mmCIF file of C-alpha atoms in Angstrom:
data_model
loop_
_atom_site.group_PDB
_atom_site.id
_atom_site.type_symbol
_atom_site.label_atom_id
_atom_site.label_comp_id
_atom_site.label_asym_id
_atom_site.label_seq_id
_atom_site.Cartn_x
_atom_site.Cartn_y
_atom_site.Cartn_z
ATOM 1 C CA MET J 1 2.701 -15.944 -24.193
ATOM 2 C CA LYS J 2 0.319 -18.871 -24.136
ATOM 3 C CA HIS J 3 -1.701 -18.619 -20.914
ATOM 4 C CA TYR J 4 -3.360 -15.820 -18.983
ATOM 5 C CA ILE J 5 -5.543 -14.837 -16.031
ATOM 6 C CA ASP J 6 -7.896 -11.842 -16.153
ATOM 7 C CA ILE J 7 -8.704 -9.830 -13.034
ATOM 8 C CA THR J 8 -11.455 -7.213 -13.155
ATOM 9 C CA LEU J 9 -11.726 -4.500 -10.513
ATOM 10 C CA LEU J 10 -15.154 -4.000 -8.953
ATOM 11 C CA PRO J 11 -15.239 -0.539 -7.386
ATOM 12 C CA SER J 12 -18.124 0.438 -5.113
ATOM 13 C CA ASP J 13 -19.573 3.708 -3.834
ATOM 14 C CA ASP J 14 -17.115 3.780 -0.929
ATOM 15 C CA ILE J 15 -14.080 2.087 -2.583
ATOM 16 C CA GLY J 16 -12.856 3.749 -5.784
ATOM 17 C CA VAL J 17 -11.051 2.163 -8.716
ATOM 18 C CA HIS J 18 -7.774 4.049 -8.063
ATOM 19 C CA PHE J 19 -7.631 2.791 -4.476
ATOM 20 C CA LEU J 20 -8.299 -0.751 -5.720
ATOM 21 C CA TRP J 21 -5.493 -0.488 -8.287
ATOM 22 C CA SER J 22 -3.057 0.371 -5.485
ATOM 23 C CA LYS J 23 -4.141 -2.607 -3.400
ATOM 24 C CA LEU J 24 -4.296 -5.045 -6.330
ATOM 25 C CA MET J 25 -0.878 -4.132 -7.750
ATOM 26 C CA MET J 26 0.725 -4.343 -4.302
ATOM 27 C CA GLN J 27 -0.610 -7.897 -3.854
ATOM 28 C CA VAL J 28 0.444 -8.922 -7.379
ATOM 29 C CA HIS J 29 3.891 -7.446 -6.730
ATOM 30 C CA LEU J 30 4.234 -9.422 -3.475
ATOM 31 C CA ALA J 31 3.147 -12.619 -5.250
ATOM 32 C CA LEU J 32 5.711 -12.048 -8.023
ATOM 33 C CA VAL J 33 8.462 -11.346 -5.472
ATOM 34 C CA GLU J 34 7.789 -14.816 -4.025
ATOM 35 C CA ILE J 35 8.622 -16.520 -7.342
ATOM 36 C CA GLN J 36 11.463 -14.269 -8.546
ATOM 37 C CA ASP J 37 14.793 -15.759 -9.588
ATOM 38 C CA ASP J 38 18.216 -14.666 -8.321
ATOM 39 C CA LYS J 39 18.194 -11.763 -10.821
ATOM 40 C CA LYS J 40 14.866 -10.510 -9.402
ATOM 41 C CA GLN J 41 13.013 -11.471 -12.562
ATOM 42 C CA VAL J 42 9.838 -13.477 -13.145
ATOM 43 C CA PRO J 43 8.326 -15.393 -16.113
ATOM 44 C CA ILE J 44 4.978 -13.601 -15.712
ATOM 45 C CA ALA J 45 3.950 -10.345 -17.393
ATOM 46 C CA VAL J 46 1.107 -7.961 -16.700
ATOM 47 C CA SER J 47 -0.934 -6.091 -19.275
ATOM 48 C CA PHE J 48 -3.772 -3.604 -19.049
ATOM 49 C CA PRO J 49 -6.422 -4.475 -21.692
ATOM 50 C CA LYS J 50 -8.454 -1.274 -21.064
ATOM 51 C CA TYR J 51 -5.432 1.070 -21.049
ATOM 52 C CA GLN J 52 -6.129 4.468 -22.617
ATOM 53 C CA VAL J 53 -3.805 7.392 -23.245
ATOM 54 C CA LYS J 54 -4.847 10.970 -22.638
ATOM 55 C CA SER J 55 -6.772 12.549 -25.493
ATOM 56 C CA ASN J 56 -8.800 15.752 -25.846
ATOM 57 C CA GLU J 57 -11.911 14.240 -24.254
ATOM 58 C CA LYS J 58 -10.426 11.629 -21.906
ATOM 59 C CA LEU J 59 -7.776 11.457 -19.225
ATOM 60 C CA GLY J 60 -5.137 8.742 -19.405
ATOM 61 C CA PHE J 61 -6.468 5.761 -17.453
ATOM 62 C CA ILE J 62 -5.189 2.285 -16.726
ATOM 63 C CA GLY J 63 -8.708 0.834 -17.054
ATOM 64 C CA ASN J 64 -10.404 -1.673 -14.765
ATOM 65 C CA LYS J 65 -8.769 -4.926 -15.872
ATOM 66 C CA LEU J 66 -5.397 -6.538 -15.183
ATOM 67 C CA ARG J 67 -4.156 -9.479 -17.245
ATOM 68 C CA LEU J 68 -1.304 -11.748 -16.153
ATOM 69 C CA LEU J 69 0.380 -13.714 -18.946
ATOM 70 C CA SER J 70 2.932 -16.498 -19.067
ATOM 71 C CA ASN J 71 4.337 -18.976 -21.549
ATOM 72 C CA ASP J 72 3.784 -21.787 -19.060
ATOM 73 C CA LYS J 73 0.541 -22.560 -17.271
ATOM 74 C CA SER J 74 2.586 -23.916 -14.360
ATOM 75 C CA SER J 75 4.066 -20.455 -13.683
ATOM 76 C CA LEU J 76 0.582 -18.992 -13.216
ATOM 77 C CA GLU J 77 -0.400 -21.938 -11.013
ATOM 78 C CA ARG J 78 2.750 -21.509 -8.901
ATOM 79 C CA LEU J 79 1.866 -17.843 -8.401
ATOM 80 C CA ASN J 80 -1.175 -18.977 -6.383
ATOM 81 C CA LEU J 81 -2.884 -15.638 -6.929
ATOM 82 C CA GLY J 82 -6.030 -16.623 -5.043
ATOM 83 C CA LYS J 83 -4.029 -16.680 -1.818
ATOM 84 C CA TRP J 84 -2.718 -13.165 -2.413
ATOM 85 C CA LEU J 85 -6.070 -11.673 -3.406
ATOM 86 C CA ASN J 86 -8.290 -13.254 -0.737
ATOM 87 C CA ARG J 87 -8.561 -9.937 1.170
ATOM 88 C CA LEU J 88 -9.808 -8.259 -2.026
ATOM 89 C CA GLU J 89 -12.321 -10.935 -3.050
ATOM 90 C CA ASP J 90 -15.290 -8.534 -2.704
ATOM 91 C CA TYR J 91 -13.591 -5.999 -4.985
ATOM 92 C CA VAL J 92 -11.978 -8.085 -7.733
ATOM 93 C CA HIS J 93 -13.201 -10.851 -10.009
ATOM 94 C CA MET J 94 -10.486 -13.314 -11.007
ATOM 95 C CA LYS J 95 -11.066 -15.771 -13.843
ATOM 96 C CA SER J 96 -9.416 -19.170 -14.180
ATOM 97 C CA ILE J 97 -6.252 -19.722 -16.189
ATOM 98 C CA ALA J 98 -7.097 -19.782 -19.899
ATOM 99 C CA GLU J 99 -5.244 -20.171 -23.197
ATOM 100 C CA VAL J 100 -4.391 -17.080 -25.210
ATOM 101 C CA PRO J 101 -6.538 -17.100 -28.369
ATOM 102 C CA SER J 102 -4.764 -17.988 -31.611
ATOM 103 C CA GLU J 103 -6.081 -14.817 -33.297
ATOM 104 C CA VAL J 104 -4.858 -11.609 -31.647
ATOM 105 C CA MET J 105 -5.213 -7.912 -32.530
ATOM 106 C CA GLY J 106 -1.478 -7.283 -32.375
ATOM 107 C CA TYR J 107 1.318 -7.104 -29.816
ATOM 108 C CA GLU J 108 2.226 -4.606 -27.119
ATOM 109 C CA SER J 109 4.584 -4.049 -24.223
ATOM 110 C CA PHE J 110 4.044 -2.367 -20.880
ATOM 111 C CA ASN J 111 6.798 -0.796 -18.851
ATOM 112 C CA ARG J 112 7.286 1.609 -16.010
ATOM 113 C CA ARG J 113 8.323 5.109 -17.013
ATOM 114 C CA ARG J 114 10.248 7.135 -14.516
ATOM 115 C CA LYS J 115 8.691 10.560 -14.688
ATOM 116 C CA SER J 116 10.622 13.779 -14.679
ATOM 117 C CA GLY J 117 8.417 14.754 -11.717
ATOM 118 C CA SER J 118 6.637 17.878 -10.612
ATOM 119 C CA PRO J 119 8.677 20.960 -9.599
ATOM 120 C CA ASP J 120 7.255 20.765 -6.055
ATOM 121 C CA LYS J 121 8.526 17.208 -5.666
ATOM 122 C CA HIS J 122 12.028 18.158 -6.808
ATOM 123 C CA ILE J 123 12.120 21.235 -4.586
ATOM 124 C CA LYS J 124 11.096 19.255 -1.521
ATOM 125 C CA ARG J 125 13.689 16.558 -2.268
ATOM 126 C CA ARG J 126 16.438 19.136 -2.810
ATOM 127 C CA MET J 127 15.645 20.808 0.518
ATOM 128 C CA GLN J 128 15.992 17.452 2.301
ATOM 129 C CA ARG J 129 19.098 16.207 0.481
ATOM 130 C CA HIS J 130 21.080 19.450 0.360
ATOM 131 C CA ASN J 131 19.813 21.050 3.567
ATOM 132 C CA GLU J 132 18.650 24.087 1.613
ATOM 133 C CA THR J 133 15.945 26.609 2.400
ATOM 134 C CA LEU J 134 12.771 26.748 0.323
ATOM 135 C CA GLU J 135 14.034 29.879 -1.420
ATOM 136 C CA GLN J 136 17.356 28.237 -2.370
ATOM 137 C CA ALA J 137 15.654 25.127 -3.735
ATOM 138 C CA VAL J 138 13.077 27.181 -5.683
ATOM 139 C CA ALA J 139 15.893 29.239 -7.225
ATOM 140 C CA PHE J 140 17.705 26.038 -8.299
ATOM 141 C CA TYR J 141 14.626 24.767 -10.169
ATOM 142 C CA GLN J 142 13.601 28.112 -11.679
ATOM 143 C CA GLY J 143 12.175 27.500 -15.165
ATOM 144 C CA TYR J 144 11.823 23.726 -14.682
ATOM 145 C CA LYS J 145 8.642 22.155 -16.078
ATOM 146 C CA MET J 146 7.418 18.578 -15.913
ATOM 147 C CA ALA J 147 7.446 16.961 -19.360
ATOM 148 C CA LYS J 148 3.987 16.940 -20.998
ATOM 149 C CA GLU J 149 4.224 13.247 -21.910
ATOM 150 C CA ASP J 150 4.844 12.463 -18.240
ATOM 151 C CA LYS J 151 1.697 14.314 -17.192
ATOM 152 C CA ASP J 152 -0.393 12.391 -19.717
ATOM 153 C CA LEU J 153 0.601 8.862 -18.664
ATOM 154 C CA PRO J 154 -1.765 6.679 -16.637
ATOM 155 C CA PHE J 155 -0.341 5.681 -13.267
ATOM 156 C CA ILE J 156 -0.981 3.569 -10.197
ATOM 157 C CA ARG J 157 -0.241 5.013 -6.762
ATOM 158 C CA MET J 158 2.009 2.590 -4.882
ATOM 159 C CA LYS J 159 3.782 2.423 -1.545
ATOM 160 C CA SER J 160 7.387 1.314 -1.195
ATOM 161 C CA LEU J 161 7.812 -1.527 1.289
ATOM 162 C CA HIS J 162 11.428 -0.466 1.880
ATOM 163 C CA SER J 163 11.027 3.253 2.546
ATOM 164 C CA ASP J 164 7.261 3.427 3.242
ATOM 165 C CA ASN J 165 7.129 6.330 0.758
ATOM 166 C CA GLU J 166 4.299 6.649 -1.751
ATOM 167 C CA PHE J 167 5.113 6.919 -5.434
ATOM 168 C CA CYS J 168 3.243 7.002 -8.715
ATOM 169 C CA MET J 169 4.116 4.085 -10.979
ATOM 170 C CA SER J 170 3.537 5.492 -14.469
ATOM 171 C CA ILE J 171 2.753 2.866 -17.084
ATOM 172 C CA ILE J 172 3.788 3.328 -20.703
ATOM 173 C CA ARG J 173 2.343 1.127 -23.460
ATOM 174 C CA LYS J 174 3.988 0.532 -26.845
ATOM 175 C CA GLU J 175 2.901 -1.310 -29.963
ATOM 176 C CA VAL J 176 5.546 -3.924 -30.823
ATOM 177 C CA GLU J 177 6.222 -6.566 -33.464
ATOM 178 C CA ALA J 178 5.644 -10.257 -32.816
ATOM 179 C CA SER J 179 8.699 -12.077 -31.483
ATOM 180 C CA SER J 180 9.494 -15.604 -30.343
ATOM 181 C CA GLN J 181 12.238 -14.392 -27.984
ATOM 182 C CA ARG J 182 11.605 -15.278 -24.332
ATOM 183 C CA VAL J 183 11.824 -12.317 -21.974
ATOM 184 C CA MET J 184 11.743 -12.160 -18.191
ATOM 185 C CA PHE J 185 9.897 -9.415 -16.333
ATOM 186 C CA ASN J 186 10.484 -7.389 -13.179
ATOM 187 C CA THR J 187 8.535 -8.043 -9.982
ATOM 188 C CA TYR J 188 5.766 -5.743 -11.183
ATOM 189 C CA GLY J 189 5.383 -7.892 -14.327
ATOM 190 C CA LEU J 190 6.746 -5.117 -16.560
ATOM 191 C CA SER J 191 9.448 -5.023 -19.241
ATOM 192 C CA GLY J 192 10.175 -2.790 -22.212
ATOM 193 C CA GLU J 193 11.339 -5.859 -24.168
ATOM 194 C CA GLY J 194 8.228 -7.917 -23.461
ATOM 195 C CA VAL J 195 5.979 -8.895 -26.383
ATOM 196 C CA LEU J 196 2.447 -9.456 -25.176
ATOM 197 C CA PRO J 197 -0.539 -10.476 -27.291
ATOM 198 C CA LYS J 198 -3.325 -7.938 -27.470
ATOM 199 C CA PHE J 199 -6.807 -9.472 -27.385
#
């Protein structure tokens, strides 16, 4: 990855950072959908420079900065992000396209992790899909627990444009080795195979 754009969220007293993440990621997603290829992939990745995992003192948090990266400056120009973020201009600060520094702290990848989900979510879904009573669905999931690693992951609350349902997009970060292989990303800018510079 050779070029990037940084976007910093600017929450206020009445607009919180989590709400802004939802709005920002929806607009970025829509912008990426516009430039996707026939396999629904894009040449632009997202990273979260302030990402933190849950520890004893801190909750897992995505941070307050989004970075979009691409091998080609033209891909970031074609994205025309200013157009997509004009409604959020009071709440985000977008920098100009810049070159990735030659010295980086390492490499990472960001991907979506599909959570195992809370028992309540599964019970509700089972009642709808199998036309079961609450008691039947509760009995089916007796002893089920959501995986601890799923509870600890930072997430962004999103809304599906197809179903209008809300969902939590959990983001998992991994340290990776440098690679010259070119990878495409999904329309959220995520990929488990992506190799992104950390700086």
